[in-house]
Short mmCIF file of C-alpha atoms in Angstrom, two decimals:
data_model
loop_
_atom_site.label_atom_id
_atom_site.label_comp_id
_atom_site.label_asym_id
_atom_site.label_seq_id
_atom_site.Cartn_x
_atom_site.Cartn_y
_atom_site.Cartn_z
CA UNK A 1 30.15 9.48 -14.94
CA UNK A 2 27.38 8.53 -17.34
CA UNK A 3 29.88 8.00 -20.16
CA UNK A 4 31.98 5.74 -17.94
CA UNK A 5 28.83 3.88 -16.90
CA UNK A 6 27.89 3.24 -20.53
CA UNK A 7 31.32 1.78 -21.27
CA UNK A 8 31.01 -0.53 -18.27
CA UNK A 9 27.47 -1.55 -19.28
CA UNK A 10 28.80 -2.68 -22.66
CA UNK A 11 31.72 -4.50 -21.06
CA UNK A 12 29.60 -6.32 -18.47
CA UNK A 13 26.98 -7.13 -21.10
CA UNK A 14 29.67 -8.86 -23.16
CA UNK A 15 30.68 -10.88 -20.08
CA UNK A 16 27.15 -12.19 -19.67
CA UNK A 17 26.91 -12.99 -23.39
CA UNK A 18 30.19 -14.87 -23.12
CA UNK A 19 28.80 -17.26 -20.51
CA UNK A 20 25.59 -17.63 -22.53
CA UNK A 21 27.14 -18.37 -25.92
CA UNK A 22 29.87 -20.72 -24.72
CA UNK A 23 27.68 -22.51 -22.14
CA UNK A 24 30.92 -23.15 -20.29
CA UNK A 25 31.33 -22.44 -16.61
CA UNK A 26 27.65 -21.72 -15.97
CA UNK A 27 28.29 -21.57 -12.18
CA UNK A 28 30.46 -18.47 -12.68
CA UNK A 29 27.78 -17.02 -14.93
CA UNK A 30 25.18 -17.63 -12.23
CA UNK A 31 27.27 -15.84 -9.63
CA UNK A 32 27.74 -12.91 -12.00
CA UNK A 33 24.02 -12.60 -12.78
CA UNK A 34 23.15 -12.84 -9.08
CA UNK A 35 25.64 -10.11 -8.19
CA UNK A 36 24.45 -7.85 -11.02
CA UNK A 37 20.84 -8.11 -9.89
CA UNK A 38 21.53 -7.71 -6.20
CA UNK A 39 23.66 -4.64 -6.95
CA UNK A 40 20.68 -3.03 -8.68
CA UNK A 41 22.07 -2.84 -12.22
CA UNK A 42 20.16 -5.76 -13.70
CA UNK A 43 17.80 -3.37 -15.51
CA UNK A 44 20.67 -2.55 -17.91
CA UNK A 45 20.92 -6.21 -18.97
CA UNK A 46 17.37 -7.55 -19.17
CA UNK A 47 17.82 -9.16 -22.59
CA UNK A 48 21.28 -10.56 -21.83
CA UNK A 49 20.10 -12.02 -18.51
CA UNK A 50 16.96 -13.45 -20.12
CA UNK A 51 19.09 -15.30 -22.70
CA UNK A 52 21.44 -16.58 -20.01
CA UNK A 53 18.53 -17.83 -17.91
CA UNK A 54 17.04 -19.63 -20.93
CA UNK A 55 20.33 -21.49 -21.40
CA UNK A 56 20.56 -22.27 -17.68
CA UNK A 57 17.00 -23.59 -17.63
CA UNK A 58 17.65 -25.77 -20.69
CA UNK A 59 20.83 -27.22 -19.19
CA UNK A 60 20.07 -30.32 -17.08
CA UNK A 61 20.84 -30.09 -13.40
CA UNK A 62 23.96 -32.04 -12.29
CA UNK A 63 23.58 -35.71 -11.42
CA UNK A 64 22.72 -36.32 -7.77
CA UNK A 65 26.14 -37.69 -6.90
CA UNK A 66 27.86 -34.60 -8.36
CA UNK A 67 25.69 -31.94 -6.76
CA UNK A 68 27.38 -28.92 -5.18
CA UNK A 69 24.85 -27.61 -2.65
CA UNK A 70 25.87 -23.95 -3.03
CA UNK A 71 25.55 -24.00 -6.81
CA UNK A 72 22.42 -26.16 -6.80
CA UNK A 73 20.71 -23.71 -4.45
CA UNK A 74 21.84 -20.68 -6.46
CA UNK A 75 20.63 -22.27 -9.70
CA UNK A 76 17.26 -23.08 -8.10
CA UNK A 77 16.84 -19.54 -6.77
CA UNK A 78 17.80 -17.78 -9.99
CA UNK A 79 15.47 -19.95 -12.04
CA UNK A 80 12.49 -19.29 -9.77
CA UNK A 81 13.31 -15.59 -9.56
CA UNK A 82 13.07 -15.54 -13.36
CA UNK A 83 9.77 -17.44 -13.52
CA UNK A 84 11.17 -20.89 -14.31
CA UNK A 85 9.57 -23.67 -12.27
CA UNK A 86 12.71 -25.36 -10.93
CA UNK A 87 12.16 -28.53 -8.91
CA UNK A 88 13.26 -28.70 -5.29
CA UNK A 89 13.95 -32.44 -5.64
CA UNK A 90 17.62 -31.61 -6.12
CA UNK A 91 17.88 -30.91 -2.37
CA UNK A 92 16.78 -34.40 -1.36
CA UNK A 93 20.33 -35.65 -1.89
CA UNK A 94 21.36 -33.53 1.10
CA UNK A 95 18.87 -35.17 3.45
CA UNK A 96 19.72 -38.22 5.56
CA UNK A 97 17.61 -41.32 6.16
CA UNK A 98 15.74 -39.57 9.00
CA UNK A 99 14.65 -36.72 6.72
CA UNK A 100 17.05 -34.23 8.33
CA UNK A 101 19.65 -32.18 6.49
CA UNK A 102 23.07 -33.79 6.72
CA UNK A 103 25.36 -32.63 9.49
CA UNK A 104 28.22 -32.04 7.03
CA UNK A 105 26.35 -29.00 5.72
CA UNK A 106 26.78 -27.22 9.04
CA UNK A 107 30.45 -26.59 8.21
CA UNK A 108 29.81 -25.12 4.75
CA UNK A 109 28.81 -21.47 5.18
CA UNK A 110 28.51 -20.83 1.43
CA UNK A 111 26.15 -23.80 1.04
CA UNK A 112 24.09 -22.72 4.04
CA UNK A 113 23.71 -19.16 2.75
CA UNK A 114 22.66 -20.28 -0.71
CA UNK A 115 20.23 -22.87 0.66
CA UNK A 116 18.78 -20.28 3.05
CA UNK A 117 18.17 -17.84 0.19
CA UNK A 118 16.77 -20.53 -2.10
CA UNK A 119 14.43 -21.92 0.55
CA UNK A 120 12.59 -18.60 0.69
CA UNK A 121 11.47 -19.20 -2.90
CA UNK A 122 9.53 -22.30 -1.81
CA UNK A 123 5.83 -22.99 -2.33
CA UNK A 124 3.28 -23.77 0.39
CA UNK A 125 3.38 -27.52 -0.21
CA UNK A 126 7.19 -27.78 -0.31
CA UNK A 127 7.85 -28.92 3.24
CA UNK A 128 11.48 -29.71 2.47
CA UNK A 129 12.17 -26.04 1.83
CA UNK A 130 10.31 -25.01 4.99
CA UNK A 131 12.63 -27.35 6.88
CA UNK A 132 15.58 -25.83 5.04
CA UNK A 133 14.69 -22.36 6.35
CA UNK A 134 14.64 -23.65 9.94
CA UNK A 135 17.85 -25.65 9.49
CA UNK A 136 19.89 -22.92 7.81
CA UNK A 137 18.63 -20.18 10.11
CA UNK A 138 19.69 -22.22 13.12
CA UNK A 139 23.12 -22.98 11.67
CA UNK A 140 23.83 -19.44 10.48
CA UNK A 141 22.64 -17.91 13.75
CA UNK A 142 25.09 -20.14 15.64
CA UNK A 143 28.18 -18.89 13.80
CA UNK A 144 30.94 -18.49 14.77
CA UNK A 145 30.81 -22.01 16.28
CA UNK A 146 32.39 -22.79 19.67
CA UNK A 147 34.87 -25.14 17.98
CA UNK A 148 35.68 -23.82 14.50
CA UNK A 149 35.94 -26.31 11.65
CA UNK A 150 39.41 -26.99 10.19
CA UNK A 151 39.04 -24.34 7.48
CA UNK A 152 38.75 -21.71 10.21
CA UNK A 153 41.24 -23.21 12.64
CA UNK A 154 43.42 -20.64 14.31
CA UNK A 155 40.91 -17.80 13.84
CA UNK A 156 37.96 -18.87 15.96
CA UNK A 157 35.61 -16.90 13.77
CA UNK A 158 34.36 -16.39 10.24
CA UNK A 159 36.06 -13.89 7.92
CA UNK A 160 34.60 -10.40 8.23
CA UNK A 161 33.04 -10.36 4.76
CA UNK A 162 31.38 -13.73 5.46
CA UNK A 163 29.95 -12.46 8.76
CA UNK A 164 28.53 -9.48 6.86
CA UNK A 165 26.87 -11.82 4.36
CA UNK A 166 25.36 -13.92 7.15
CA UNK A 167 24.04 -10.91 9.08
CA UNK A 168 22.61 -9.41 5.90
CA UNK A 169 20.82 -12.65 4.97
CA UNK A 170 19.39 -13.25 8.43
CA UNK A 171 18.03 -9.70 8.59
CA UNK A 172 15.97 -10.42 5.48
CA UNK A 173 16.42 -12.85 2.56
CA UNK A 174 17.21 -11.40 -0.86
CA UNK A 175 13.80 -12.36 -2.26
CA UNK A 176 12.04 -10.08 0.24
CA UNK A 177 14.28 -7.02 0.09
CA UNK A 178 13.46 -3.64 -1.45
CA UNK A 179 15.68 -3.62 -4.52
CA UNK A 180 17.08 -0.08 -4.18
CA UNK A 181 17.96 -0.64 -0.53
CA UNK A 182 19.46 -4.04 -1.35
CA UNK A 183 21.67 -2.40 -3.99
CA UNK A 184 23.00 0.15 -1.50
CA UNK A 185 23.70 -2.36 1.26
CA UNK A 186 25.08 -5.08 -1.00
CA UNK A 187 27.70 -2.80 -2.59
CA UNK A 188 29.82 -2.84 0.59
CA UNK A 189 29.35 -6.58 1.03
CA UNK A 190 30.35 -7.29 -2.56
CA UNK A 191 33.31 -4.92 -2.32
CA UNK A 192 34.76 -6.97 0.53
CA UNK A 193 34.22 -10.28 -1.25
CA UNK A 194 37.47 -11.73 -2.56
CA UNK A 195 35.61 -13.04 -5.63
CA UNK A 196 34.13 -9.66 -6.61
CA UNK A 197 34.54 -8.31 -10.14
CA UNK A 198 35.99 -4.79 -10.28
CA UNK A 199 34.03 -3.73 -13.37
CA UNK A 200 30.71 -4.87 -11.93
CA UNK A 201 31.47 -3.17 -8.62
CA UNK A 202 32.43 0.10 -10.32
CA UNK A 203 29.30 -0.02 -12.49
CA UNK A 204 27.14 -0.57 -9.40
CA UNK A 205 28.69 2.40 -7.60
CA UNK A 206 28.38 4.75 -10.56
CA UNK A 207 24.83 3.66 -11.28
CA UNK A 208 23.72 4.03 -7.67
CA UNK A 209 25.19 7.53 -7.48
CA UNK A 210 23.56 8.63 -10.75
CA UNK A 211 20.17 7.22 -9.79
CA UNK A 212 20.41 8.63 -6.28
CA UNK A 213 20.77 12.14 -7.70
CA UNK A 214 17.67 11.59 -9.82
CA UNK A 215 15.70 10.15 -6.89
CA UNK A 216 16.72 13.06 -4.66
CA UNK A 217 15.45 15.53 -7.25
CA UNK A 218 12.18 13.61 -7.49
CA UNK A 219 11.77 13.52 -3.70
CA UNK A 220 12.32 17.28 -3.63
CA UNK A 221 9.74 17.86 -6.40
CA UNK A 222 7.26 15.64 -4.63
CA UNK A 223 7.78 17.45 -1.31
CA UNK A 224 7.17 20.78 -3.06
CA UNK A 225 3.99 19.39 -4.63
CA UNK A 226 2.80 18.35 -1.17
CA UNK A 227 3.72 21.73 0.33
CA UNK A 228 1.74 23.53 -2.37
CA UNK A 229 -1.33 21.44 -1.56
CA UNK A 230 -1.37 23.10 1.88
CA UNK A 231 -3.49 20.17 2.99
CA UNK A 232 -2.90 20.81 6.67
CA UNK A 233 -4.82 24.08 6.62
CA UNK A 234 -7.87 22.31 5.20
CA UNK A 235 -7.71 18.91 6.85
CA UNK A 236 -6.23 19.91 10.18
CA UNK A 237 -3.92 18.08 12.58
CA UNK A 238 -5.51 14.64 12.17
CA UNK A 239 -3.61 13.87 8.95
CA UNK A 240 -0.21 12.19 8.94
CA UNK A 241 2.37 14.35 7.15
CA UNK A 242 4.61 11.89 5.29
CA UNK A 243 5.72 13.23 1.88
CA UNK A 244 9.20 11.67 1.85
CA UNK A 245 7.86 8.37 3.15
CA UNK A 246 5.27 8.32 0.35
CA UNK A 247 7.96 8.89 -2.26
CA UNK A 248 10.06 6.15 -0.65
CA UNK A 249 7.12 3.77 -1.04
CA UNK A 250 6.97 4.60 -4.74
CA UNK A 251 10.70 3.95 -4.99
CA UNK A 252 10.12 0.52 -3.50
CA UNK A 253 7.82 -0.38 -6.38
CA UNK A 254 9.96 0.90 -9.26
CA UNK A 255 13.30 2.70 -9.21
CA UNK A 256 14.41 2.52 -12.85
CA UNK A 257 14.92 5.85 -14.68
CA UNK A 258 12.27 5.12 -17.33
CA UNK A 259 9.56 5.02 -14.65
CA UNK A 260 10.10 8.53 -13.27
CA UNK A 261 6.58 9.62 -14.22
CA UNK A 262 5.06 6.45 -12.80
CA UNK A 263 6.86 7.01 -9.49
CA UNK A 264 5.42 10.49 -9.12
CA UNK A 265 1.89 9.28 -9.91
CA UNK A 266 2.25 6.45 -7.42
CA UNK A 267 3.63 8.73 -4.68
CA UNK A 268 0.83 11.28 -5.17
CA UNK A 269 -1.83 8.61 -4.92
CA UNK A 270 -0.23 7.09 -1.82
CA UNK A 271 -0.39 10.53 -0.16
CA UNK A 272 -4.04 11.09 -1.10
CA UNK A 273 -4.91 7.56 0.04
CA UNK A 274 -3.37 8.50 3.38
CA UNK A 275 -5.80 11.44 3.62
CA UNK A 276 -8.62 9.04 2.77
CA UNK A 277 -7.51 6.55 5.42
CA UNK A 278 -7.06 9.23 8.11
CA UNK A 279 -10.50 10.63 7.35
CA UNK A 280 -12.14 7.27 8.08
CA UNK A 281 -9.94 6.38 11.04
CA UNK A 282 -9.55 9.67 12.86
CA UNK A 283 -11.99 12.29 11.62
CA UNK A 284 -15.47 11.39 10.39
CA UNK A 285 -18.46 10.38 12.48
CA UNK A 286 -20.29 7.23 11.47
CA UNK A 287 -23.13 9.28 9.98
CA UNK A 288 -20.72 11.44 7.97
CA UNK A 289 -18.81 8.41 6.74
CA UNK A 290 -22.00 6.74 5.52
CA UNK A 291 -22.66 9.86 3.44
CA UNK A 292 -19.06 10.06 2.26
CA UNK A 293 -19.09 6.43 1.17
CA UNK A 294 -22.27 7.07 -0.82
CA UNK A 295 -20.56 10.01 -2.55
CA UNK A 296 -17.53 7.88 -3.35
CA UNK A 297 -19.72 5.10 -4.81
CA UNK A 298 -21.32 7.70 -7.12
CA UNK A 299 -17.94 9.43 -7.62
CA UNK A 300 -19.82 12.58 -6.70
CA UNK A 301 -17.62 15.54 -5.72
CA UNK A 302 -20.58 17.83 -5.03
CA UNK A 303 -22.17 15.23 -2.79
CA UNK A 304 -18.94 14.99 -0.78
CA UNK A 305 -18.75 18.79 -0.44
CA UNK A 306 -22.30 18.93 0.94
CA UNK A 307 -21.24 16.80 3.93
CA UNK A 308 -18.99 19.67 5.02
CA UNK A 309 -15.61 19.53 6.68
CA UNK A 310 -12.78 17.85 4.82
CA UNK A 311 -14.83 15.40 2.75
CA UNK A 312 -15.20 17.57 -0.32
CA UNK A 313 -11.50 18.41 -0.32
CA UNK A 314 -10.40 14.76 -0.21
CA UNK A 315 -12.85 13.71 -2.91
CA UNK A 316 -12.03 16.62 -5.21
CA UNK A 317 -8.28 16.18 -4.80
CA UNK A 318 -8.55 12.48 -5.57
CA UNK A 319 -10.71 13.03 -8.65
CA UNK A 320 -8.61 15.92 -9.95
CA UNK A 321 -5.36 13.99 -9.53
CA UNK A 322 -6.65 10.92 -11.39
CA UNK A 323 -7.84 13.15 -14.24
CA UNK A 324 -4.38 14.72 -14.38
CA UNK A 325 -2.83 11.27 -14.68
CA UNK A 326 -4.93 10.55 -17.78
CA UNK A 327 -3.88 13.90 -19.27
CA UNK A 328 -0.25 12.88 -18.64
CA UNK A 329 -0.70 9.69 -20.66
CA UNK A 330 -1.83 7.15 -18.07
CA UNK A 331 -4.11 4.37 -19.26
CA UNK A 332 -7.74 5.59 -19.06
CA UNK A 333 -8.88 2.01 -18.49
CA UNK A 334 -6.35 1.68 -15.69
CA UNK A 335 -7.60 4.87 -14.05
CA UNK A 336 -11.20 3.58 -14.28
CA UNK A 337 -10.09 0.37 -12.56
CA UNK A 338 -8.32 2.42 -9.90
CA UNK A 339 -11.58 4.30 -9.23
CA UNK A 340 -13.47 1.01 -8.90
CA UNK A 341 -10.86 -0.21 -6.42
CA UNK A 342 -11.17 3.00 -4.40
CA UNK A 343 -14.93 2.50 -4.20
CA UNK A 344 -14.32 -0.96 -2.74
CA UNK A 345 -11.84 0.52 -0.26
CA UNK A 346 -14.43 3.05 0.88
CA UNK A 347 -17.05 0.35 1.37
CA UNK A 348 -14.65 -1.79 3.41
CA UNK A 349 -13.34 1.10 5.52
CA UNK A 350 -16.92 1.99 6.42
CA UNK A 351 -17.48 -1.58 7.62
CA UNK A 352 -14.39 -1.33 9.84
CA UNK A 353 -15.74 1.86 11.42
CA UNK A 354 -19.10 0.11 11.99
CA UNK A 355 -17.24 -2.66 13.85
CA UNK A 356 -15.59 -0.04 16.02
CA UNK A 357 -18.80 1.82 16.79
CA UNK A 358 -20.62 -1.42 17.61
CA UNK A 359 -17.72 -2.78 19.67
CA UNK A 360 -17.31 -5.84 17.44
CA UNK A 361 -14.21 -7.92 16.76
CA UNK A 362 -15.24 -10.29 13.94
CA UNK A 363 -13.68 -13.66 13.13
CA UNK A 364 -10.27 -13.31 11.49
CA UNK A 365 -11.51 -14.71 8.18
CA UNK A 366 -14.41 -12.25 8.08
CA UNK A 367 -12.13 -9.37 9.06
CA UNK A 368 -9.66 -10.13 6.25
CA UNK A 369 -12.44 -10.06 3.62
CA UNK A 370 -12.70 -6.33 4.28
CA UNK A 371 -9.35 -5.32 5.74
CA UNK A 372 -7.22 -6.68 2.89
CA UNK A 373 -9.18 -4.43 0.53
CA UNK A 374 -8.80 -1.42 2.82
CA UNK A 375 -5.00 -1.66 2.47
CA UNK A 376 -5.50 0.03 -0.94
CA UNK A 377 -3.25 -2.67 -2.46
CA UNK A 378 -5.62 -3.41 -5.35
CA UNK A 379 -5.77 0.29 -6.16
CA UNK A 380 -1.99 0.57 -5.82
CA UNK A 381 -1.50 -2.39 -8.15
CA UNK A 382 -3.78 -0.68 -10.69
CA UNK A 383 -1.94 2.63 -10.55
CA UNK A 384 1.43 0.86 -10.85
CA UNK A 385 0.27 -0.60 -14.20
CA UNK A 386 -1.04 2.59 -15.86
CA UNK A 387 2.24 4.10 -17.11
CA UNK A 388 2.39 4.36 -20.93
CA UNK A 389 6.04 3.17 -20.84
CA UNK A 390 4.73 -0.36 -20.25
CA UNK A 391 2.71 -0.56 -23.50
CA UNK A 392 0.58 -3.38 -22.12
CA UNK A 393 -2.58 -5.05 -23.35
CA UNK A 394 -4.76 -2.84 -21.15
CA UNK A 395 -7.93 -4.93 -21.50
CA UNK A 396 -6.11 -8.11 -20.49
CA UNK A 397 -4.04 -6.56 -17.72
CA UNK A 398 -6.78 -4.57 -16.03
CA UNK A 399 -9.35 -7.29 -16.53
CA UNK A 400 -6.98 -9.60 -14.66
CA UNK A 401 -6.30 -6.97 -11.97
CA UNK A 402 -10.01 -6.54 -11.24
CA UNK A 403 -10.61 -10.31 -11.10
CA UNK A 404 -9.07 -10.43 -7.59
CA UNK A 405 -5.97 -12.45 -8.61
CA UNK A 406 -4.34 -14.51 -5.92
CA UNK A 407 -0.95 -12.78 -6.12
CA UNK A 408 -2.49 -9.36 -5.33
CA UNK A 409 -4.53 -10.95 -2.56
CA UNK A 410 -1.30 -12.42 -1.14
CA UNK A 411 0.38 -9.03 -1.20
CA UNK A 412 -2.63 -7.26 0.32
CA UNK A 413 -2.99 -9.90 3.05
CA UNK A 414 0.67 -9.50 3.96
CA UNK A 415 0.19 -5.75 4.09
CA UNK A 416 -2.78 -6.07 6.44
CA UNK A 417 -1.15 -8.62 8.74
CA UNK A 418 2.24 -6.90 8.99
CA UNK A 419 0.59 -3.51 9.49
CA UNK A 420 -1.54 -4.89 12.32
CA UNK A 421 1.23 -6.90 13.97
CA UNK A 422 3.63 -3.97 14.07
CA UNK A 423 1.04 -1.29 14.80
CA UNK A 424 -1.38 -3.10 17.12
CA UNK A 425 -0.75 -0.87 20.12
CA UNK A 426 -0.26 2.38 18.17
CA UNK A 427 -3.27 2.04 15.88
CA UNK A 428 -5.57 0.87 18.66
CA UNK A 429 -5.00 4.19 20.41
CA UNK A 430 -5.20 6.21 17.18
CA UNK A 431 -8.27 4.76 15.45
CA UNK A 432 -9.84 2.24 17.83
CA UNK A 433 -10.73 0.01 14.86
CA UNK A 434 -10.35 -3.71 15.68
CA UNK A 435 -7.36 -5.23 13.86
CA UNK A 436 -6.42 -8.80 12.96
CA UNK A 437 -4.42 -9.21 16.18
CA UNK A 438 -7.45 -8.36 18.29
CA UNK A 439 -9.69 -10.61 16.19
CA UNK A 440 -7.31 -13.55 16.55
CA UNK A 441 -6.99 -13.02 20.30
CA UNK A 442 -10.76 -13.01 20.76
CA UNK A 443 -11.40 -15.93 18.41
CA UNK A 444 -8.78 -18.21 19.98
CA UNK A 445 -8.70 -16.87 23.52
CA UNK A 446 -4.96 -16.13 23.49
CA UNK A 447 -2.67 -13.26 24.49
CA UNK A 448 -1.14 -10.66 22.19
CA UNK A 449 2.23 -12.34 21.63
CA UNK A 450 0.64 -15.69 20.79
CA UNK A 451 -1.66 -13.99 18.31
CA UNK A 452 1.20 -12.10 16.69
CA UNK A 453 3.27 -15.27 16.35
CA UNK A 454 0.36 -17.06 14.66
CA UNK A 455 -0.18 -14.16 12.27
CA UNK A 456 3.51 -14.13 11.36
CA UNK A 457 3.05 -17.76 10.30
CA UNK A 458 0.21 -16.60 8.03
CA UNK A 459 2.55 -13.98 6.56
CA UNK A 460 5.04 -16.75 5.71
CA UNK A 461 2.31 -18.73 3.97
CA UNK A 462 1.40 -15.67 1.90
CA UNK A 463 5.02 -15.34 0.75
CA UNK A 464 5.06 -18.98 -0.33
CA UNK A 465 1.75 -18.69 -2.12
CA UNK A 466 3.04 -15.57 -3.87
CA UNK A 467 6.14 -17.47 -5.02
CA UNK A 468 3.92 -20.04 -6.70
CA UNK A 469 1.57 -17.49 -8.23
CA UNK A 470 4.51 -15.61 -9.73
CA UNK A 471 6.04 -18.67 -11.37
CA UNK A 472 2.73 -20.10 -12.60
CA UNK A 473 1.36 -16.86 -14.12
CA UNK A 474 2.41 -16.80 -17.79
CA UNK A 475 -0.28 -14.34 -18.92
CA UNK A 476 0.68 -11.07 -17.20
CA UNK A 477 4.07 -9.45 -18.01
CA UNK A 478 6.76 -10.31 -15.47
CA UNK A 479 7.50 -6.61 -14.85
CA UNK A 480 3.95 -6.08 -13.60
CA UNK A 481 3.98 -9.18 -11.39
CA UNK A 482 7.25 -7.94 -9.92
CA UNK A 483 5.52 -4.71 -8.86
CA UNK A 484 2.96 -6.68 -6.89
CA UNK A 485 5.82 -8.53 -5.18
CA UNK A 486 7.55 -5.18 -4.59
CA UNK A 487 4.44 -4.02 -2.72
CA UNK A 488 5.00 -6.96 -0.37
CA UNK A 489 8.71 -6.13 -0.14
CA UNK A 490 7.68 -2.64 0.86
CA UNK A 491 5.99 -4.07 3.96
CA UNK A 492 9.07 -6.15 4.76
CA UNK A 493 11.14 -2.95 4.68
CA UNK A 494 8.81 -0.61 6.53
CA UNK A 495 6.82 -2.84 8.91
CA UNK A 496 8.95 -5.85 9.85
CA UNK A 497 10.53 -4.12 12.84
CA UNK A 498 8.09 -1.28 13.48
CA UNK A 499 5.07 0.64 12.27
CA UNK A 500 6.85 2.46 9.49
CA UNK A 501 4.19 4.96 8.43
CA UNK A 502 2.43 6.13 11.58
CA UNK A 503 5.67 5.91 13.61
CA UNK A 504 7.98 6.79 10.75
CA UNK A 505 11.20 7.04 12.79
CA UNK A 506 11.56 3.31 12.19
CA UNK A 507 12.32 3.81 8.50
CA UNK A 508 14.66 6.78 8.84
CA UNK A 509 17.69 4.56 8.25
CA UNK A 510 16.38 2.86 5.06
CA UNK A 511 15.36 6.25 3.63
CA UNK A 512 18.74 7.71 4.53
CA UNK A 513 20.53 4.78 2.86
CA UNK A 514 18.63 5.25 -0.37
CA UNK A 515 18.33 9.04 -0.61
CA UNK A 516 21.02 10.54 1.62
CA UNK A 517 24.23 8.63 2.28
CA UNK A 518 26.54 8.14 -0.68
CA UNK A 519 28.59 5.24 -1.98
CA UNK A 520 32.33 5.82 -2.14
CA UNK A 521 34.53 5.14 -5.13
#
């Protein structure tokens, strides 16, 4: 299978190079690159795709009168996905004198789908793309129309493969999807597309199967590591036992074979962070947590042990694991930054417990100053950058990471808001700590559903801010910025329709798709 995959990699690579060198038929090249990336095999062709995107970016967009909406939207999306600052002005030619999208677009499903996907790459100030999301969502949700357009006359409905594309897009746009899950789900959609390329499809199936075997082995190894910890006997029933979920989170951030070691480090730290979180939320008294926080600030294992109970175990396990990462080749500077981030998490978690004990629900803005940090997202960003395979400028990368960059703040804010929106009822019973939903309700005097709707709007703004931060950041390697975005995609996958960690039954299907069910070929 691997030998056959390698032959197909060479063949598909030559196809991409053909579109790049000839500069002819760039629309077909765009569709090929989009399919390759959505099918999860783009990591085989990073250089070839980079060269193609450079040619695409250097090629002027079509004149306004010759614009094909579907291709214009695909070009825009691909360019922004690859950190090129494409202008959204191209879409103004599809707006009428009233500022509304032209009615003729309602009959063009391909154009609607591409505009819908492209619009989710918009920035905060790009109102036209915000309108495009509303317009395309409304049109796509209405299909099949009561009176089908001429192209569909006699059927009364869209072709099956088109319906699958529409349902897939409306569930979550490509930009926000976990890449491994997208690959699995998109294989069947692409297979039913009359324009699919057999070689690309076969490569995607082989690659998914090969990687799935590797990921299964890693999930098994990680579960054995967790079993050997025997944490339950020390920490008791208050901890959440989620080894497979923790590995799945790591798989969200990076799935490529070369990052096997990084995945295991990330998964281990996620699990230990869960112990840390549960200790603050569900175990320690306020007095004990004050002492524990002091021990964390000093990074003092003995001080944590003197508190008694589970505190020494959590602190020692955390310290020991980080030391092991350095021994395995992780960046020492990155591990130091991770420790600094954990100290900030401890400080902020203590403040949240103080709010609970004092019966406070602070203003939303004040809450987010602490609760975005307590998501551990800064620490997770740090640990995702420490793998020696990256060969980064450690001083520059970790100096930037610890400067509270906007893109990490966006990702952390999304994590906090989506966690609270989906888990408001569950977490209120479990920890009693006031969340952003409760703070918004109190501050604005509104009910739960109104508060949740308002916070979802804030989530959308974070996505748009993140889009801009990604395109405008030319200092940090794209691969690292993508991991920060993947942390946000993780929340989209696990928290959009339920509280995917505490009530983990909600992510059984995504985990099964990635680690259990096979692709057929």
